[in-house]
mmCIF file of C-alpha atoms and ligand atoms in Angstrom:
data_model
loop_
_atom_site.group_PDB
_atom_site.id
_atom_site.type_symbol
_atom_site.label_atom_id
_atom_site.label_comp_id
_atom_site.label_asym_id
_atom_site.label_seq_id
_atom_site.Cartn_x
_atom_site.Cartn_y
_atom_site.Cartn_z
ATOM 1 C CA UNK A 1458 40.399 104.728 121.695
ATOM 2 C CA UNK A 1459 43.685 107.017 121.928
ATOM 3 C CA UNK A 1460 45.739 106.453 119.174
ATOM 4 C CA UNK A 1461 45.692 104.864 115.958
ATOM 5 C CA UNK A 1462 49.017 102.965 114.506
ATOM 6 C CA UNK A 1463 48.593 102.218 110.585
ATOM 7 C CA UNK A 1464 50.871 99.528 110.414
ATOM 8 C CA UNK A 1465 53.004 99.396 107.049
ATOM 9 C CA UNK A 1466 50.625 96.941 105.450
ATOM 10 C CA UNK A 1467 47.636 99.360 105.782
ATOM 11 C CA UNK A 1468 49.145 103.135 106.201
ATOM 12 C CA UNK A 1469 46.831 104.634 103.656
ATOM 13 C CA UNK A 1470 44.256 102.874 105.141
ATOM 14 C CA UNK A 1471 45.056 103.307 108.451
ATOM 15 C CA UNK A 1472 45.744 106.871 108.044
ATOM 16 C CA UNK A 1473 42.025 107.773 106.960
ATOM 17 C CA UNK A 1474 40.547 105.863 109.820
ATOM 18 C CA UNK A 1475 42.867 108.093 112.127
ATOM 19 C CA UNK A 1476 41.717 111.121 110.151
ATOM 20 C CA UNK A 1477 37.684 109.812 109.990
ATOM 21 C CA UNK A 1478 38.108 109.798 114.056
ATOM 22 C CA UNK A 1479 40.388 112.807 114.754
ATOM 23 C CA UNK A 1480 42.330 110.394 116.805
ATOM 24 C CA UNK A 1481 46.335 110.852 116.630
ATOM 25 C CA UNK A 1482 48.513 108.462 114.647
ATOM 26 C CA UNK A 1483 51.729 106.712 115.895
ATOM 27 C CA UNK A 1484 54.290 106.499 113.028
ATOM 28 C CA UNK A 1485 56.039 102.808 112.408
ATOM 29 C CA UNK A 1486 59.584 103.206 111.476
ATOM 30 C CA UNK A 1487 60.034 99.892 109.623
ATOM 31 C CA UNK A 1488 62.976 98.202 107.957
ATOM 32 C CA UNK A 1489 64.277 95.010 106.575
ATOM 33 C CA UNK A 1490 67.541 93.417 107.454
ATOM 34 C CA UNK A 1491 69.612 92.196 104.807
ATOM 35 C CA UNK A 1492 68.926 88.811 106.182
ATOM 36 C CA UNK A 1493 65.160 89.405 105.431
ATOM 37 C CA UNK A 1494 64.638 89.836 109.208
ATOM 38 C CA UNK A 1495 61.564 92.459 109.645
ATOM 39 C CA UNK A 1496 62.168 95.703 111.803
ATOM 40 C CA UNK A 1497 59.413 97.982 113.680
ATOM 41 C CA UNK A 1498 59.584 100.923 116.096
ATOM 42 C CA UNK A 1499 56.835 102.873 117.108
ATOM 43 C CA UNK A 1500 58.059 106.374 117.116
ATOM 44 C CA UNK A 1501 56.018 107.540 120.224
ATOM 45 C CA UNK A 1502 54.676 106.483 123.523
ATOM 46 C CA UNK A 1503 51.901 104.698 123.921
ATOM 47 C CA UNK A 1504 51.906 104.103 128.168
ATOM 48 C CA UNK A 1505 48.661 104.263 129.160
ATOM 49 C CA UNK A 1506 46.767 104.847 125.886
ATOM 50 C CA UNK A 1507 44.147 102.489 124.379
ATOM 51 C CA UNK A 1508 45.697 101.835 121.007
ATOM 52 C CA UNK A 1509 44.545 100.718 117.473
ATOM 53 C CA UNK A 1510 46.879 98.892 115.307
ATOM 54 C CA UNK A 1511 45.718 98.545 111.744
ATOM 55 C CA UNK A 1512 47.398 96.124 109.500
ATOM 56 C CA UNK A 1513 46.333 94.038 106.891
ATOM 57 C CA UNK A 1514 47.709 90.350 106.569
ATOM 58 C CA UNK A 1515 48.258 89.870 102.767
ATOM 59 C CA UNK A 1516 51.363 88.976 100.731
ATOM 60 C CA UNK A 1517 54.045 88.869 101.550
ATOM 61 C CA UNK A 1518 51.840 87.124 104.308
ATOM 62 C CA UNK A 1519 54.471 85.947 106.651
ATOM 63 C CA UNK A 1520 56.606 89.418 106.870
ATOM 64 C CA UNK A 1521 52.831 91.380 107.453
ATOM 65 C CA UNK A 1522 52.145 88.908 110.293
ATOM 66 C CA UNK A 1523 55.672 88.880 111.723
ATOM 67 C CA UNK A 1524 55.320 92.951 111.466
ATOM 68 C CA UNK A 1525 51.793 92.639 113.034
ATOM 69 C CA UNK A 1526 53.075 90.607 115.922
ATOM 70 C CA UNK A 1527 56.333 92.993 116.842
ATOM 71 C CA UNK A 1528 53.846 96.088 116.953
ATOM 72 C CA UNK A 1529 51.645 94.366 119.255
ATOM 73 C CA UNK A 1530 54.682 93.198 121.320
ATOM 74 C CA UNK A 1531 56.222 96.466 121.363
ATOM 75 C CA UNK A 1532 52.677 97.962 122.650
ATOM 76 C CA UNK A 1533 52.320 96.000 125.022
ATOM 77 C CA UNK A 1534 56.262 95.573 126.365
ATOM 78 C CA UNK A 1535 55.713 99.650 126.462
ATOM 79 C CA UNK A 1536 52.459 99.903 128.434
ATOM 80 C CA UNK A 1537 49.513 100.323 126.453
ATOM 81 C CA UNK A 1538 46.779 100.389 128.290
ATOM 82 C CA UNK A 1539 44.710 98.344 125.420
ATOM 83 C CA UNK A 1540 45.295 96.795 122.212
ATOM 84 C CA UNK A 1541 42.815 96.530 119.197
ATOM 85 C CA UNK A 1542 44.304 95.096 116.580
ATOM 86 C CA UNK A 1543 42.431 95.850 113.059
ATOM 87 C CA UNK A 1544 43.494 93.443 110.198
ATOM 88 C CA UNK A 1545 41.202 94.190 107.233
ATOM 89 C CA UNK A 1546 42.889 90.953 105.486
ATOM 90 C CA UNK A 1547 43.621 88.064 107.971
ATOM 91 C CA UNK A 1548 46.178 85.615 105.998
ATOM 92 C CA UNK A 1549 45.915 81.404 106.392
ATOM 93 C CA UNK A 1550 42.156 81.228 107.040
ATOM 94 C CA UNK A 1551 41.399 78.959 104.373
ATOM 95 C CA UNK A 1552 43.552 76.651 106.726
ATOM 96 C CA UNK A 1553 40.954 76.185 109.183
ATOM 97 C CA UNK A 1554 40.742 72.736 109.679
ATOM 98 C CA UNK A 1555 42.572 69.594 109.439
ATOM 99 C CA UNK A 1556 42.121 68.581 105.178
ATOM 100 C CA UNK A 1557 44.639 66.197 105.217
ATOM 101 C CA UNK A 1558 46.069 64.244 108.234
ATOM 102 C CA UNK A 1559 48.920 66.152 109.900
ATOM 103 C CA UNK A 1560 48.030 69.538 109.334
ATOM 104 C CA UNK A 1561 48.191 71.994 111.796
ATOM 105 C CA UNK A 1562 44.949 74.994 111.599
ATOM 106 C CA UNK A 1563 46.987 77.577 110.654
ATOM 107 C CA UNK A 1564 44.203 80.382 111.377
ATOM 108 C CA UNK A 1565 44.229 78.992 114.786
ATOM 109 C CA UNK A 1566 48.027 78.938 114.874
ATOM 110 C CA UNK A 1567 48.192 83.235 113.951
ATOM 111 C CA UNK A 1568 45.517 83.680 116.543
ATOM 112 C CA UNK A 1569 47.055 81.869 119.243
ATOM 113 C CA UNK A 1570 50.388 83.490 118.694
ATOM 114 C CA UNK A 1571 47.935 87.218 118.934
ATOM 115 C CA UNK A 1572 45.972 86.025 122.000
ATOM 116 C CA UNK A 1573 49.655 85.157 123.785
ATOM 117 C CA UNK A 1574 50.543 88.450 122.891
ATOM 118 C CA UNK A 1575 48.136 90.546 124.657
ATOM 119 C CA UNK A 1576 45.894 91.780 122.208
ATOM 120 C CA UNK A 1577 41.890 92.655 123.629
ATOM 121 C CA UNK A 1578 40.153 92.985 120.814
ATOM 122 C CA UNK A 1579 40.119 91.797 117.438
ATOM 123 C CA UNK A 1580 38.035 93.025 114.166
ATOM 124 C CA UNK A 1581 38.535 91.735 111.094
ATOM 125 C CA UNK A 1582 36.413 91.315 107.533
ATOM 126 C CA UNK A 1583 34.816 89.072 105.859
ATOM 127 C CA UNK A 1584 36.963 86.055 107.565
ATOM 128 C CA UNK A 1585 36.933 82.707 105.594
ATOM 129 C CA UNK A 1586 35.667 80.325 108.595
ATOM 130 C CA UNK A 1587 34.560 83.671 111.446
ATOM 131 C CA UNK A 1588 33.296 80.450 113.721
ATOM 132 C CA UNK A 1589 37.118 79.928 114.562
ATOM 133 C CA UNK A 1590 37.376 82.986 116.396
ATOM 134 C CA UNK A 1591 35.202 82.005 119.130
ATOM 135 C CA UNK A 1592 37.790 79.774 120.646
ATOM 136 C CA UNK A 1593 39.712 82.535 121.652
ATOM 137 C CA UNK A 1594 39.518 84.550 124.819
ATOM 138 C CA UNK A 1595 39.990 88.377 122.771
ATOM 139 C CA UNK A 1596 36.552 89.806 122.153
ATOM 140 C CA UNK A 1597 36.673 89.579 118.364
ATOM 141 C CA UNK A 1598 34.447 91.761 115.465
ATOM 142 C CA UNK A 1599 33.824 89.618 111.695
ATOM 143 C CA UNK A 1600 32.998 92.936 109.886
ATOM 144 C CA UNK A 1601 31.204 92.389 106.301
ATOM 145 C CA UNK A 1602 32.262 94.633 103.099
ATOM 146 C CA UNK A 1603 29.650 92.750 100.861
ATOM 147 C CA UNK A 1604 26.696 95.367 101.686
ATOM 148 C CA UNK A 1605 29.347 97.994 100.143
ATOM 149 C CA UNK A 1606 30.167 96.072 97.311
ATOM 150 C CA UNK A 1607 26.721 95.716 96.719
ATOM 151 C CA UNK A 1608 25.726 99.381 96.903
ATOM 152 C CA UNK A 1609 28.795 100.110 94.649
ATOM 153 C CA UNK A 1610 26.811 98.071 91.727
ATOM 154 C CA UNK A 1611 23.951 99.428 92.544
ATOM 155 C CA UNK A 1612 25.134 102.883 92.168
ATOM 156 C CA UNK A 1613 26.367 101.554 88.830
ATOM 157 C CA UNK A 1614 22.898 101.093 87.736
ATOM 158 C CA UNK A 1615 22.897 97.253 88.663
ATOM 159 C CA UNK A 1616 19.822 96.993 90.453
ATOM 160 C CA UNK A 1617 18.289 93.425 89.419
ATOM 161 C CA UNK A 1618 21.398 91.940 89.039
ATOM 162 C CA UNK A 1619 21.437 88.226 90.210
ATOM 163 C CA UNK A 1620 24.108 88.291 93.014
ATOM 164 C CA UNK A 1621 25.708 84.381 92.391
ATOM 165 C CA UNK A 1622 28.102 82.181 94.721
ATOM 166 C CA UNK A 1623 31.002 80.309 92.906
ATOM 167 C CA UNK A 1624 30.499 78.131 95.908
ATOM 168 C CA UNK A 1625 28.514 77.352 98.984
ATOM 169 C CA UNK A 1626 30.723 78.929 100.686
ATOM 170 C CA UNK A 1627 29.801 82.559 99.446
ATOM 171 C CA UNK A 1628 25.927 81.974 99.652
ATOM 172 C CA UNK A 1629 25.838 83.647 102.626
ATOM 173 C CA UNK A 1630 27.526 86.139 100.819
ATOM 174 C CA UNK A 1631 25.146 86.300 98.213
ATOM 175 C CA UNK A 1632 21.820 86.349 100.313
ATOM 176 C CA UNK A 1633 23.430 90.130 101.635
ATOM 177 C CA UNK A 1634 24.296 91.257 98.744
ATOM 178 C CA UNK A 1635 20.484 90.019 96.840
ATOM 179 C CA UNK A 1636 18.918 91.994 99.428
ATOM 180 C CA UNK A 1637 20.542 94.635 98.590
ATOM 181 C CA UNK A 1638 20.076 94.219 94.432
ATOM 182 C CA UNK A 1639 16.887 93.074 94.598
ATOM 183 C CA UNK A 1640 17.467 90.762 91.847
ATOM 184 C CA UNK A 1641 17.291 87.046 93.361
ATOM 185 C CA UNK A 1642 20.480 84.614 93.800
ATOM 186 C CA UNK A 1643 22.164 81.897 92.939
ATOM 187 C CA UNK A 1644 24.637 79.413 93.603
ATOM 188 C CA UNK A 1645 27.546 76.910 92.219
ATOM 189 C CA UNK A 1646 28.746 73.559 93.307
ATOM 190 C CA UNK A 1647 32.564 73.626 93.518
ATOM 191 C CA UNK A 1648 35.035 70.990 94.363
ATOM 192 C CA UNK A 1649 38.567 71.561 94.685
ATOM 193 C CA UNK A 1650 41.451 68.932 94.445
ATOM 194 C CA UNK A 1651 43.462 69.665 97.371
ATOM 195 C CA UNK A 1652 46.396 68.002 95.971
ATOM 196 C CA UNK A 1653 46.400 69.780 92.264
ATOM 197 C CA UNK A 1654 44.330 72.930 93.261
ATOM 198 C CA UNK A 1655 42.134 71.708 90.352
ATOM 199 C CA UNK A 1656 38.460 73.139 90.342
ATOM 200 C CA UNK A 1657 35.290 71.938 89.246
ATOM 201 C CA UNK A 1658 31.900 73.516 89.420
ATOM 202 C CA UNK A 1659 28.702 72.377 88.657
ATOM 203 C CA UNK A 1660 25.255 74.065 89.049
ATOM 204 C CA UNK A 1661 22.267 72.104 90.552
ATOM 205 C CA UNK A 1662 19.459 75.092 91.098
ATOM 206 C CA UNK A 1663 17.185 76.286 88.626
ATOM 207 C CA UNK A 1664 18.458 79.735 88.680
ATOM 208 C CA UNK A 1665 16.896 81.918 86.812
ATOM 209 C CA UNK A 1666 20.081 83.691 84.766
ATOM 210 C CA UNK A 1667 19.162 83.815 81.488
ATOM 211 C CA UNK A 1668 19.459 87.564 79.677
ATOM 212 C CA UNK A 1669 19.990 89.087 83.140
ATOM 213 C CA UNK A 1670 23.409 91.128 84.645
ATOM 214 C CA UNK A 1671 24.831 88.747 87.061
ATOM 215 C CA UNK A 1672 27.300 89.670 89.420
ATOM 216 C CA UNK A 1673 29.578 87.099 91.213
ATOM 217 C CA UNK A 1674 30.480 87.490 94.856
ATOM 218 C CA UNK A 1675 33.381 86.020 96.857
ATOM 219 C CA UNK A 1676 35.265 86.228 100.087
ATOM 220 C CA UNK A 1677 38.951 86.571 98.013
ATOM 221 C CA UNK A 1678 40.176 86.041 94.302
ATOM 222 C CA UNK A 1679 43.443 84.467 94.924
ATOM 223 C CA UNK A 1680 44.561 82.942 91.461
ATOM 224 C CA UNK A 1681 41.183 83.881 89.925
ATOM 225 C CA UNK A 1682 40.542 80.012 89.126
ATOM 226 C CA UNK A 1683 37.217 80.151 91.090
ATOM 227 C CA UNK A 1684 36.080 82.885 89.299
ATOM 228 C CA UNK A 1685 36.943 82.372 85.839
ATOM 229 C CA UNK A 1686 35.615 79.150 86.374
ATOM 230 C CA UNK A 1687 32.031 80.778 87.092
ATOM 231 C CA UNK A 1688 32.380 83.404 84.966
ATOM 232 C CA UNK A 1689 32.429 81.392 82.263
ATOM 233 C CA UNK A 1690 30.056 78.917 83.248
ATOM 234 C CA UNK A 1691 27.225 81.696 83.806
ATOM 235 C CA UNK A 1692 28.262 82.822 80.031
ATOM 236 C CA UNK A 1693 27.542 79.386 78.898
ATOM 237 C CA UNK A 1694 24.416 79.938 80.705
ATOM 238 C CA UNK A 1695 23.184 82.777 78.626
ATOM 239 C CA UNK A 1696 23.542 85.935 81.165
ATOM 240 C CA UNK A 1697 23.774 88.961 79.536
ATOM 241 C CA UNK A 1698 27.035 90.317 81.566
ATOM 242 C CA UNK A 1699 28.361 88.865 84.434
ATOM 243 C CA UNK A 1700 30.415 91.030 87.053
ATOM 244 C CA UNK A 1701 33.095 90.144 89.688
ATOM 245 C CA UNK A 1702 32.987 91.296 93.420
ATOM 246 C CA UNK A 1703 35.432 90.161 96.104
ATOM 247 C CA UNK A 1704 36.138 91.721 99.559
ATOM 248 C CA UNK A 1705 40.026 90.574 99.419
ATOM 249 C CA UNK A 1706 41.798 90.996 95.873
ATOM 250 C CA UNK A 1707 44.577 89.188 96.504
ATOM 251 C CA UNK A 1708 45.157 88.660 92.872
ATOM 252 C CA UNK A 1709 48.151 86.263 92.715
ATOM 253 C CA UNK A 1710 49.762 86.213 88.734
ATOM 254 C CA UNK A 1711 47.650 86.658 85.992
ATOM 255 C CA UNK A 1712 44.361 86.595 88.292
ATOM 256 C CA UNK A 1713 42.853 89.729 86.654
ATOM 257 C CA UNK A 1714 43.298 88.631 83.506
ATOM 258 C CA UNK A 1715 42.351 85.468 83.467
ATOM 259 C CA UNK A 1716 38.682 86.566 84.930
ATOM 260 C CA UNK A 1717 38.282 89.261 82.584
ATOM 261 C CA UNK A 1718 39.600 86.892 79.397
ATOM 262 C CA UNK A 1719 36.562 84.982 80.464
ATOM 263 C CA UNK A 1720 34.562 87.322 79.799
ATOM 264 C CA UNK A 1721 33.508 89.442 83.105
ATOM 265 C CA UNK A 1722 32.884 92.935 82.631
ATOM 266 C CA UNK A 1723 34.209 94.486 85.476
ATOM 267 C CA UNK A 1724 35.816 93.357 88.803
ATOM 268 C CA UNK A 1725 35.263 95.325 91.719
ATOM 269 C CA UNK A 1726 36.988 94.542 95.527
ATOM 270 C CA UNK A 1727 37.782 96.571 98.505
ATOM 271 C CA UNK A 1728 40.744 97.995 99.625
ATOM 272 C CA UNK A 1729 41.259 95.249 102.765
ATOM 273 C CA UNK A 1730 44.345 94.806 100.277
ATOM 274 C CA UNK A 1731 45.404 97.630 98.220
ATOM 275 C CA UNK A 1732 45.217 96.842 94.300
ATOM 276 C CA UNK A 1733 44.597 98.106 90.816
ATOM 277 C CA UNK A 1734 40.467 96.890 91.421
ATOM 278 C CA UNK A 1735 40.236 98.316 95.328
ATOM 279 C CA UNK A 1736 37.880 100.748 94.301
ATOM 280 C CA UNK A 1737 35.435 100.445 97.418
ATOM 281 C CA UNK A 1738 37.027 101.412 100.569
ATOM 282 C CA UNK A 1739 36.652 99.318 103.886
ATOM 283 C CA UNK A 1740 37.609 103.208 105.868
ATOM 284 C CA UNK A 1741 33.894 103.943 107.197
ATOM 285 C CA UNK A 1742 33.429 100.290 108.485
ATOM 286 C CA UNK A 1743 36.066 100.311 110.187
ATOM 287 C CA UNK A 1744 35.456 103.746 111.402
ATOM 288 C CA UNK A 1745 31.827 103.210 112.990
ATOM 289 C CA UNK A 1746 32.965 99.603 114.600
ATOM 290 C CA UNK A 1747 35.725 101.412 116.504
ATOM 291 C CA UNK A 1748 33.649 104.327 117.270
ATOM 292 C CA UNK A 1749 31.321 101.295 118.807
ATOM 293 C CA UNK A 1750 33.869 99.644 121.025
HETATM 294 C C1 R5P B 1204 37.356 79.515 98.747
HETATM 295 O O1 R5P B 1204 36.546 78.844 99.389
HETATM 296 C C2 R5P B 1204 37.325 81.004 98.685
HETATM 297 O O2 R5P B 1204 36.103 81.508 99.126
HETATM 298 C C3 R5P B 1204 37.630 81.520 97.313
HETATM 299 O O3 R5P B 1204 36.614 81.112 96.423
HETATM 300 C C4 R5P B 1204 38.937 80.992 96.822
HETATM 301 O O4 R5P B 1204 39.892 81.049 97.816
HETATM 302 C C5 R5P B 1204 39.419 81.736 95.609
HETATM 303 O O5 R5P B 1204 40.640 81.179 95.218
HETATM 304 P P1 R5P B 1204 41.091 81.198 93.713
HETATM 305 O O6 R5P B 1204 40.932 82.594 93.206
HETATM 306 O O7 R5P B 1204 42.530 80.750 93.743
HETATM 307 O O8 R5P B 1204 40.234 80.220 92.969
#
């Protein structure tokens, strides 16, 4: 790799991998019309040069994407030899099939538009549904932040912990994070009413929870439902404190608060998208996978 553009969604971020790999950094001059139209201009060239563009997808969604797909244009329109394109947080992957008749796959619909574009290579995190990617031609890199997470408790003096899925969904979550912890794993039914957005979760293992630190493990907390929900379940169930992990906090409203007014200790997520609980930084992933490539 040449050069390394943090987009404006990720510039911290995007700045430390460009520091981790003593590569150069293209500025983005960015701007919003007064319509709401987005703006970008890379401020040097990139002709010839192998570039890196790191930006995360998460809200506002639709102006990080629409920023995401001018830098790539603009890279390409302006000769770069090749284009990586880094998002930490890739936006409408829980659309990734039809639910309801008449729906497009809107996952597929973002990564047709970057395919068109030009872009080579693709890594992203902890994707909802990474099986979609392979329908693309773009070699493409599902990175997972749970083994982080996981040390992060352990450092905390969490070793035993259960490591427990809101859903199956996140069990494959849970089996990486229970090798780290050591402490077994567990699992929640949950069905959601695509209509309302209603959740209800059941447990049908014999999971061994009783007295013991627990810590929950999930792709994203969006409005914290799913997690609330199990938080408070696993209280019912007698654990002595139950934790929150998540790679992507996207935290809409009172997410936070809601999980914590259930009663979790502590909730803990990377900095895929920058909040008040990205305490465990995604940097050195990304760093060794584009030392890799
Ligand atoms: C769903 O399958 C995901 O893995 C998350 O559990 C879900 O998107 C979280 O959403 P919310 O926080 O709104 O319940």
């Amino acid at each position: 790799m040449d050069l390394i553009i943090p987009g404006p969604a990720s510039k911290s971020l995007g700045e430390k991998i460009a520091e981790n790999l003593g590569l150069p950094k293209v500025n983005v001059e960015t701007k919003n019309f007064p319509d709401g139209e987005s703006y970008v201009r890379l401020e040097e060239n990139v002709e010839g040069k192998r570039v890196v563009i790191i930006q995360s997808t998460y809200p506002p969604q639709n102006t990080h994407l629409i920023q995401l797909f001018l830098m790539v244009d603009a890279v390409k329109n302006f000769g770069a030899k090749e284009i990586v394109v880094v998002t930490p947080y890739l936006a409408y992957a829980r659309q990734d099939k039809v639910f309801r008749l008449y729906e497009p796959i809107s996952i597929e619909t973002i990564l047709k538009i970057l395919e068109k574009l030009g872009v080579d290579k693709l890594i992203t995190i902890n994707l909802h549904e990474p099986n979609v990617l392979q329908k693309f031609r773009f070699k493409s890199v599902n990175l997972s932040a749970i083994n982080l997470l996981a040390k992060y408790f352990l450092k905390m003096g969490l070793k035993d912990a259960v490591a427990f899925a809101p859903d199956a969904k996140a069990v494959k979550l849970v089996e990486e994070a229970s090798k780290i912890l050591g402490g077994g794993l567990g699992w929640f039914k949950k069905e959601r009413n695509r209509v309302t957005g209603e959740i209800s979760m059941s447990c049908e293992g014999e999971f061994k929870v009783e007295g013991k630190n627990v810590i929950l493990f999930d792709d994203m907390i969006s409005t914290g439902g799913t997690t609330a929900t199990a938080v408070k379940m696993l209280k019912q169930m007698g654990v002595k404190k139950v934790f929150s992990a998540c790679v992507h906090p996207l935290l809409v409203g009172d997410a936070l608060q809601k999980i914590l007014g259930n009663g979790a200790e502590k909730i803990v997520a990377t900095d895929t998208i920058p909040s008040k609980v990205s305490i465990v930084s995604v940097a050195s992933l990304i760093t060794e996978t584009l030392k890799k490539i």
